[in-house]
Amino acid sequence: MAPHGKELSDDLKKRSVALHKDGLGYKKIANPLKLSCSTIQWFNRTGSTQYRPLHGRPKKLSAHAQHHNQRLYFENRRMSAASIAAEVDGVGGQPVSAQTIRGTLHQIGLHGCCSRRKPILKIMHKKARKQFAEDKQTKDMDYWNHVLWSDETKINIFGSDGVKRVWQQPGEVFKDKCVLPTVKHGGGSVMVWGCMCAADTGELQFIKKTMIANMYCDILKQSRRAVFQHDNNPKHTSKTTTALLKKLRVKVVEWPCMSPDLNPIGHLWGILKQKVEECKVSNIHKLRDVVMEEWKRIPVVTCEALVNSMPKRVKAVLENIGGHTKY
């Protein structure tokens, strides 16, 4: 059986065997040859430079089939192990199971996991994000601390719309503690607009139905600040909104499209929704009260920490050439 790692040269193995026959111990042989004692023992026990044959069942996939398997996976990361197994059958000459495919992928460090939801980035979006990061990479915290960050979000009575994981034992799939409760028509939700800065949370406004430019302008009149951030939603870039911000002498941060990962308030929404979900709200009226109460309870240190992450967010965009980041 061959040792793990790189195989030794024949010359090195012959020198080791010769020294062992001269009566030297494993340690005295290993030190000058810069090898471990366990490596020396593999071929000195029998006095032969040949490794013993490997034990165990031979690999089911040929080298060609393994290469084909990896190529399929790298071309389509969403391809299931069962689908790859069906494709590889015609290449390897014998049927293989999905579990065999998974084991092969695990050996090269590939593991199945839930993919993160991110907006589609076209070339123009990546270019704009990269340009934004280049323009802002020299900004210090004094600049970011004076920005008023804003955004809108939906908050549900029964928690988020995303995937939720649960710890369960075999046979507990449909137990009350292991299922995610749902109600007809979703149980209700509220749309909110909010803003924050490094010093504190700002205004939080509930939106009835769909916010239009005039409604947005009414909110802005109550939320003045020297430097203001919002995304490129049509109501934010409308003539009415632009004229109002100019009248109020508010400087607006030029924001790249498809960039929620650059806005620290996005993480603040996640914190707020988690707190609201813990309160186990039962109706829409109670939901509004809890949302407002939990919003006011968000500590200043949380806002400060989120804004302090801006240099890292900008750096991450630059490192990924305008692509997605972990934020």
Short mmCIF file of C-alpha atoms in Angstrom, two decimals:
data_model
loop_
_atom_site.label_atom_id
_atom_site.label_comp_id
_atom_site.label_asym_id
_atom_site.label_seq_id
_atom_site.Cartn_x
_atom_site.Cartn_y
_atom_site.Cartn_z
CA MET A 1 0.00 0.00 0.00
CA ALA A 2 1.40 3.41 -0.94
CA PRO A 3 1.60 6.15 1.71
CA HIS A 4 -0.53 9.28 1.49
CA GLY A 5 1.05 12.21 -0.31
CA LYS A 6 3.65 12.42 -3.05
CA GLU A 7 5.39 9.15 -3.98
CA LEU A 8 9.15 9.03 -3.34
CA SER A 9 11.68 8.62 -6.14
CA ASP A 10 13.26 5.18 -6.72
CA ASP A 11 16.71 6.59 -5.89
CA LEU A 12 15.54 7.88 -2.51
CA LYS A 13 13.84 4.58 -1.69
CA LYS A 14 16.96 2.55 -2.61
CA ARG A 15 19.17 4.77 -0.42
CA SER A 16 16.77 4.26 2.49
CA VAL A 17 16.73 0.46 2.06
CA ALA A 18 20.53 0.36 1.85
CA LEU A 19 20.94 2.38 5.05
CA HIS A 20 18.44 0.11 6.82
CA LYS A 21 20.39 -2.99 5.75
CA ASP A 22 23.53 -1.37 7.21
CA GLY A 23 21.84 -1.46 10.61
CA LEU A 24 20.63 2.11 10.95
CA GLY A 25 17.34 2.76 12.70
CA TYR A 26 14.35 4.56 11.18
CA LYS A 27 15.12 7.90 12.88
CA LYS A 28 18.76 7.93 11.72
CA ILE A 29 17.61 7.17 8.18
CA ALA A 30 14.74 9.69 8.15
CA ASN A 31 16.66 12.75 9.43
CA PRO A 32 19.36 13.05 6.72
CA LEU A 33 16.83 12.19 3.99
CA LYS A 34 14.35 14.73 5.45
CA LEU A 35 11.55 12.14 5.62
CA SER A 36 9.25 10.95 8.39
CA CYS A 37 9.79 7.65 10.16
CA SER A 38 6.38 6.37 9.06
CA THR A 39 7.30 7.02 5.40
CA ILE A 40 10.58 5.06 5.78
CA GLN A 41 8.75 2.10 7.31
CA TRP A 42 6.55 1.56 4.24
CA PHE A 43 9.31 0.00 2.13
CA ASN A 44 11.98 -0.90 4.74
CA ARG A 45 9.88 -3.60 6.44
CA THR A 46 10.24 -5.95 3.44
CA GLY A 47 13.50 -4.56 2.05
CA SER A 48 11.76 -3.79 -1.22
CA THR A 49 11.35 -0.44 -2.97
CA GLN A 50 7.98 -1.48 -4.40
CA TYR A 51 4.72 -0.47 -2.69
CA ARG A 52 2.19 -3.12 -1.85
CA PRO A 53 -0.99 -3.13 -3.98
CA LEU A 54 -3.85 -0.97 -2.71
CA HIS A 55 -6.66 -2.61 -0.74
CA GLY A 56 -10.38 -1.90 -0.99
CA ARG A 57 -12.87 -1.73 -3.82
CA PRO A 58 -11.63 -0.03 -6.98
CA LYS A 59 -13.18 3.28 -8.01
CA LYS A 60 -16.43 2.89 -9.89
CA LEU A 61 -15.80 5.93 -12.09
CA SER A 62 -12.96 5.93 -14.56
CA ALA A 63 -10.67 8.97 -14.77
CA HIS A 64 -12.46 10.02 -17.97
CA ALA A 65 -15.88 9.69 -16.31
CA GLN A 66 -14.71 11.69 -13.29
CA HIS A 67 -13.47 14.47 -15.56
CA HIS A 68 -16.78 14.47 -17.43
CA ASN A 69 -18.64 14.57 -14.09
CA GLN A 70 -16.70 17.64 -12.91
CA ARG A 71 -17.12 19.41 -16.24
CA LEU A 72 -20.91 18.95 -16.08
CA TYR A 73 -21.07 20.35 -12.58
CA PHE A 74 -18.93 23.39 -13.30
CA GLU A 75 -20.97 24.17 -16.41
CA ASN A 76 -24.28 24.00 -14.52
CA ARG A 77 -24.08 24.42 -10.75
CA ARG A 78 -27.82 23.73 -10.38
CA MET A 79 -27.61 20.27 -11.93
CA SER A 80 -28.63 17.57 -9.44
CA ALA A 81 -26.47 14.57 -8.58
CA ALA A 82 -29.11 12.26 -10.13
CA SER A 83 -29.00 14.21 -13.41
CA ILE A 84 -25.21 14.06 -13.51
CA ALA A 85 -25.34 10.30 -12.80
CA ALA A 86 -27.61 9.82 -15.80
CA GLU A 87 -25.19 11.78 -18.00
CA VAL A 88 -22.12 9.91 -16.75
CA ASP A 89 -23.70 6.47 -17.38
CA GLY A 90 -23.10 6.84 -21.09
CA VAL A 91 -19.47 7.85 -20.55
CA GLY A 92 -18.24 5.37 -17.97
CA GLY A 93 -19.87 2.32 -19.52
CA GLN A 94 -21.58 1.25 -16.27
CA PRO A 95 -24.41 2.68 -14.17
CA VAL A 96 -23.51 4.88 -11.21
CA SER A 97 -25.65 6.14 -8.35
CA ALA A 98 -26.31 9.74 -7.32
CA GLN A 99 -24.46 8.98 -4.07
CA THR A 100 -21.34 8.02 -6.05
CA ILE A 101 -21.55 11.35 -7.86
CA ARG A 102 -21.90 13.23 -4.56
CA GLY A 103 -18.86 11.44 -3.14
CA THR A 104 -16.81 12.36 -6.20
CA LEU A 105 -17.84 16.00 -5.92
CA HIS A 106 -17.07 16.05 -2.19
CA GLN A 107 -13.53 14.88 -2.92
CA ILE A 108 -12.84 18.04 -4.93
CA GLY A 109 -14.44 20.27 -2.28
CA LEU A 110 -17.90 20.75 -3.81
CA HIS A 111 -20.92 20.51 -1.50
CA GLY A 112 -24.62 21.20 -2.05
CA CYS A 113 -26.03 24.25 -0.28
CA CYS A 114 -28.86 26.77 -0.57
CA SER A 115 -27.96 29.45 -3.09
CA ARG A 116 -28.32 33.06 -2.03
CA ARG A 117 -30.89 35.26 -3.73
CA LYS A 118 -29.23 38.16 -5.53
CA PRO A 119 -30.46 40.57 -8.22
CA ILE A 120 -29.40 39.84 -11.79
CA LEU A 121 -26.34 41.91 -12.66
CA LYS A 122 -25.81 42.81 -16.29
CA ILE A 123 -22.52 44.17 -17.62
CA MET A 124 -23.84 47.73 -17.34
CA HIS A 125 -24.75 47.15 -13.68
CA LYS A 126 -21.33 45.74 -12.81
CA LYS A 127 -19.66 48.65 -14.56
CA ALA A 128 -21.76 51.20 -12.60
CA ARG A 129 -21.11 49.40 -9.30
CA LYS A 130 -17.38 49.31 -9.97
CA GLN A 131 -17.38 53.02 -10.85
CA PHE A 132 -19.27 53.83 -7.64
CA ALA A 133 -16.77 51.84 -5.58
CA GLU A 134 -13.82 53.54 -7.26
CA ASP A 135 -15.31 56.97 -6.57
CA LYS A 136 -16.03 56.16 -2.93
CA GLN A 137 -13.00 54.09 -1.94
CA THR A 138 -11.17 57.14 -0.56
CA LYS A 139 -14.13 58.39 1.52
CA ASP A 140 -13.52 58.29 5.26
CA MET A 141 -16.07 57.57 8.01
CA ASP A 142 -16.82 61.27 8.41
CA TYR A 143 -18.44 61.16 4.96
CA TRP A 144 -20.45 57.97 5.57
CA ASN A 145 -21.61 59.17 8.99
CA HIS A 146 -23.35 62.15 7.38
CA VAL A 147 -25.37 60.05 4.94
CA LEU A 148 -29.07 59.38 5.59
CA TRP A 149 -29.79 55.88 4.27
CA SER A 150 -33.30 55.00 3.11
CA ASP A 151 -35.24 52.03 1.75
CA GLU A 152 -38.63 50.29 1.69
CA THR A 153 -39.56 46.77 2.76
CA LYS A 154 -42.50 44.47 3.42
CA ILE A 155 -43.02 42.92 6.85
CA ASN A 156 -45.29 39.87 7.15
CA ILE A 157 -47.30 38.73 10.15
CA PHE A 158 -45.92 35.20 9.75
CA GLY A 159 -42.30 36.07 9.16
CA SER A 160 -40.21 36.34 6.02
CA ASP A 161 -40.94 34.86 2.59
CA GLY A 162 -37.55 33.14 2.47
CA VAL A 163 -36.45 29.55 3.16
CA LYS A 164 -36.45 28.50 6.81
CA ARG A 165 -34.54 25.57 8.28
CA VAL A 166 -35.63 23.46 11.25
CA TRP A 167 -33.98 20.76 13.37
CA GLN A 168 -36.01 17.56 13.24
CA GLN A 169 -35.68 13.83 13.86
CA PRO A 170 -36.81 11.09 11.45
CA GLY A 171 -40.60 10.94 11.28
CA GLU A 172 -41.12 14.51 12.57
CA VAL A 173 -41.64 16.20 9.19
CA PHE A 174 -45.29 17.06 9.83
CA LYS A 175 -45.16 17.73 13.57
CA ASP A 176 -46.42 21.17 14.65
CA LYS A 177 -42.98 22.24 15.86
CA CYS A 178 -41.37 21.34 12.53
CA VAL A 179 -43.74 22.92 10.01
CA LEU A 180 -43.94 26.55 8.95
CA PRO A 181 -47.51 27.78 9.62
CA THR A 182 -49.32 29.55 6.80
CA VAL A 183 -52.74 31.14 6.54
CA LYS A 184 -55.01 31.96 3.64
CA HIS A 185 -53.96 35.11 1.74
CA GLY A 186 -50.69 35.24 3.70
CA GLY A 187 -52.13 36.53 6.97
CA GLY A 188 -51.40 40.16 6.17
CA SER A 189 -48.36 42.41 5.89
CA VAL A 190 -47.34 46.06 5.99
CA MET A 191 -45.13 48.09 3.67
CA VAL A 192 -42.83 50.56 5.37
CA TRP A 193 -40.35 53.22 4.33
CA GLY A 194 -37.55 54.03 6.73
CA CYS A 195 -34.24 55.80 7.04
CA MET A 196 -31.22 55.62 9.30
CA CYS A 197 -27.82 57.16 9.89
CA ALA A 198 -24.85 56.27 12.04
CA ALA A 199 -26.30 58.22 14.98
CA ASP A 200 -29.78 56.65 15.13
CA THR A 201 -32.79 55.28 13.29
CA GLY A 202 -34.79 57.96 11.50
CA GLU A 203 -38.36 58.21 10.24
CA LEU A 204 -40.47 55.09 9.73
CA GLN A 205 -43.54 55.57 7.57
CA PHE A 206 -46.26 53.02 6.78
CA ILE A 207 -47.25 52.91 3.13
CA LYS A 208 -50.83 52.23 2.09
CA LYS A 209 -51.05 50.28 -1.17
CA THR A 210 -48.34 51.60 -3.55
CA MET A 211 -46.16 54.62 -2.87
CA ILE A 212 -46.22 57.22 -5.62
CA ALA A 213 -43.95 60.23 -6.17
CA ASN A 214 -46.23 62.68 -4.32
CA MET A 215 -46.40 60.42 -1.26
CA TYR A 216 -42.64 60.02 -1.35
CA CYS A 217 -42.16 63.79 -1.47
CA ASP A 218 -44.38 64.22 1.60
CA ILE A 219 -42.08 61.84 3.48
CA LEU A 220 -38.93 63.60 2.31
CA LYS A 221 -40.18 66.92 3.69
CA GLN A 222 -40.03 65.35 7.15
CA SER A 223 -36.64 63.69 6.68
CA ARG A 224 -34.14 66.35 5.68
CA ARG A 225 -30.39 65.80 5.77
CA ALA A 226 -27.36 67.20 3.99
CA VAL A 227 -26.50 63.94 2.17
CA PHE A 228 -29.35 61.60 1.24
CA GLN A 229 -29.31 58.11 -0.25
CA HIS A 230 -32.05 56.28 -2.10
CA ASP A 231 -32.08 53.79 -4.97
CA ASN A 232 -33.15 54.33 -8.56
CA ASN A 233 -36.83 53.49 -8.15
CA PRO A 234 -38.93 55.57 -10.62
CA LYS A 235 -40.61 57.52 -7.83
CA HIS A 236 -37.17 58.43 -6.47
CA THR A 237 -35.93 59.72 -9.81
CA SER A 238 -39.16 61.42 -10.92
CA LYS A 239 -39.18 65.12 -11.85
CA THR A 240 -41.32 65.91 -8.80
CA THR A 241 -38.91 64.24 -6.38
CA THR A 242 -35.81 65.66 -8.07
CA ALA A 243 -37.24 69.19 -7.97
CA LEU A 244 -38.15 68.88 -4.28
CA LEU A 245 -34.69 67.65 -3.27
CA LYS A 246 -33.13 70.50 -5.20
CA LYS A 247 -35.44 72.98 -3.50
CA LEU A 248 -34.55 71.53 -0.08
CA ARG A 249 -30.84 71.76 -1.03
CA VAL A 250 -30.32 68.09 -0.30
CA LYS A 251 -27.31 66.43 -1.89
CA VAL A 252 -28.24 62.99 -3.22
CA VAL A 253 -25.72 60.15 -3.44
CA GLU A 254 -25.46 58.87 -7.02
CA TRP A 255 -26.53 55.27 -6.52
CA PRO A 256 -25.76 52.32 -8.84
CA CYS A 257 -28.70 50.13 -9.88
CA MET A 258 -29.08 46.61 -8.45
CA SER A 259 -27.01 47.39 -5.36
CA PRO A 260 -28.95 46.50 -2.18
CA ASP A 261 -25.74 44.99 -0.79
CA LEU A 262 -24.23 48.47 -0.62
CA ASN A 263 -27.05 49.86 1.53
CA PRO A 264 -26.55 49.14 5.26
CA ILE A 265 -30.25 49.66 6.00
CA GLY A 266 -30.92 46.31 4.30
CA HIS A 267 -29.35 44.54 7.28
CA LEU A 268 -31.35 46.76 9.61
CA TRP A 269 -34.55 45.45 8.02
CA GLY A 270 -33.41 41.92 8.76
CA ILE A 271 -32.85 42.78 12.42
CA LEU A 272 -36.24 44.48 12.65
CA LYS A 273 -38.10 41.55 11.05
CA GLN A 274 -36.45 39.08 13.41
CA LYS A 275 -37.53 41.12 16.44
CA VAL A 276 -41.08 41.44 15.09
CA GLU A 277 -41.29 37.70 14.42
CA GLU A 278 -40.27 36.93 18.00
CA CYS A 279 -43.28 38.92 19.23
CA LYS A 280 -45.67 36.43 17.52
CA VAL A 281 -48.11 39.04 16.19
CA SER A 282 -51.63 37.77 15.41
CA ASN A 283 -53.26 40.59 13.44
CA ILE A 284 -52.41 43.50 11.14
CA HIS A 285 -53.20 46.22 13.69
CA LYS A 286 -50.93 44.70 16.29
CA LEU A 287 -48.25 44.26 13.62
CA ARG A 288 -48.06 48.01 12.97
CA ASP A 289 -47.67 48.75 16.68
CA VAL A 290 -44.96 46.13 17.16
CA VAL A 291 -43.03 47.26 14.07
CA MET A 292 -42.94 50.86 15.29
CA GLU A 293 -42.04 49.84 18.83
CA GLU A 294 -39.19 47.55 17.77
CA TRP A 295 -37.90 50.17 15.31
CA LYS A 296 -37.53 52.69 18.11
CA ARG A 297 -35.76 50.12 20.27
CA ILE A 298 -32.94 49.51 17.80
CA PRO A 299 -29.77 50.66 19.63
CA VAL A 300 -27.47 53.34 18.26
CA VAL A 301 -24.51 50.94 18.32
CA THR A 302 -26.29 48.76 15.75
CA CYS A 303 -26.74 51.68 13.36
CA GLU A 304 -23.15 52.77 13.90
CA ALA A 305 -21.79 49.27 13.22
CA LEU A 306 -23.76 48.96 9.98
CA VAL A 307 -22.57 52.32 8.66
CA ASN A 308 -19.00 51.47 9.69
CA SER A 309 -19.17 48.53 7.27
CA MET A 310 -19.35 50.85 4.23
CA PRO A 311 -15.58 50.86 3.49
CA LYS A 312 -15.62 47.05 3.52
CA ARG A 313 -18.68 46.94 1.23
CA VAL A 314 -16.99 49.27 -1.24
CA LYS A 315 -13.79 47.21 -1.10
CA ALA A 316 -15.75 43.98 -1.71
CA VAL A 317 -17.33 45.44 -4.87
CA LEU A 318 -13.91 46.48 -6.16
CA GLU A 319 -12.40 43.06 -5.43
CA ASN A 320 -15.24 41.37 -7.32
CA ILE A 321 -15.01 43.84 -10.24
CA GLY A 322 -18.54 45.11 -9.67
CA GLY A 323 -20.03 41.67 -9.03
CA HIS A 324 -22.01 40.34 -6.08
CA THR A 325 -20.65 40.57 -2.53
CA LYS A 326 -21.36 38.71 0.72
CA TYR A 327 -23.37 41.65 2.05
#
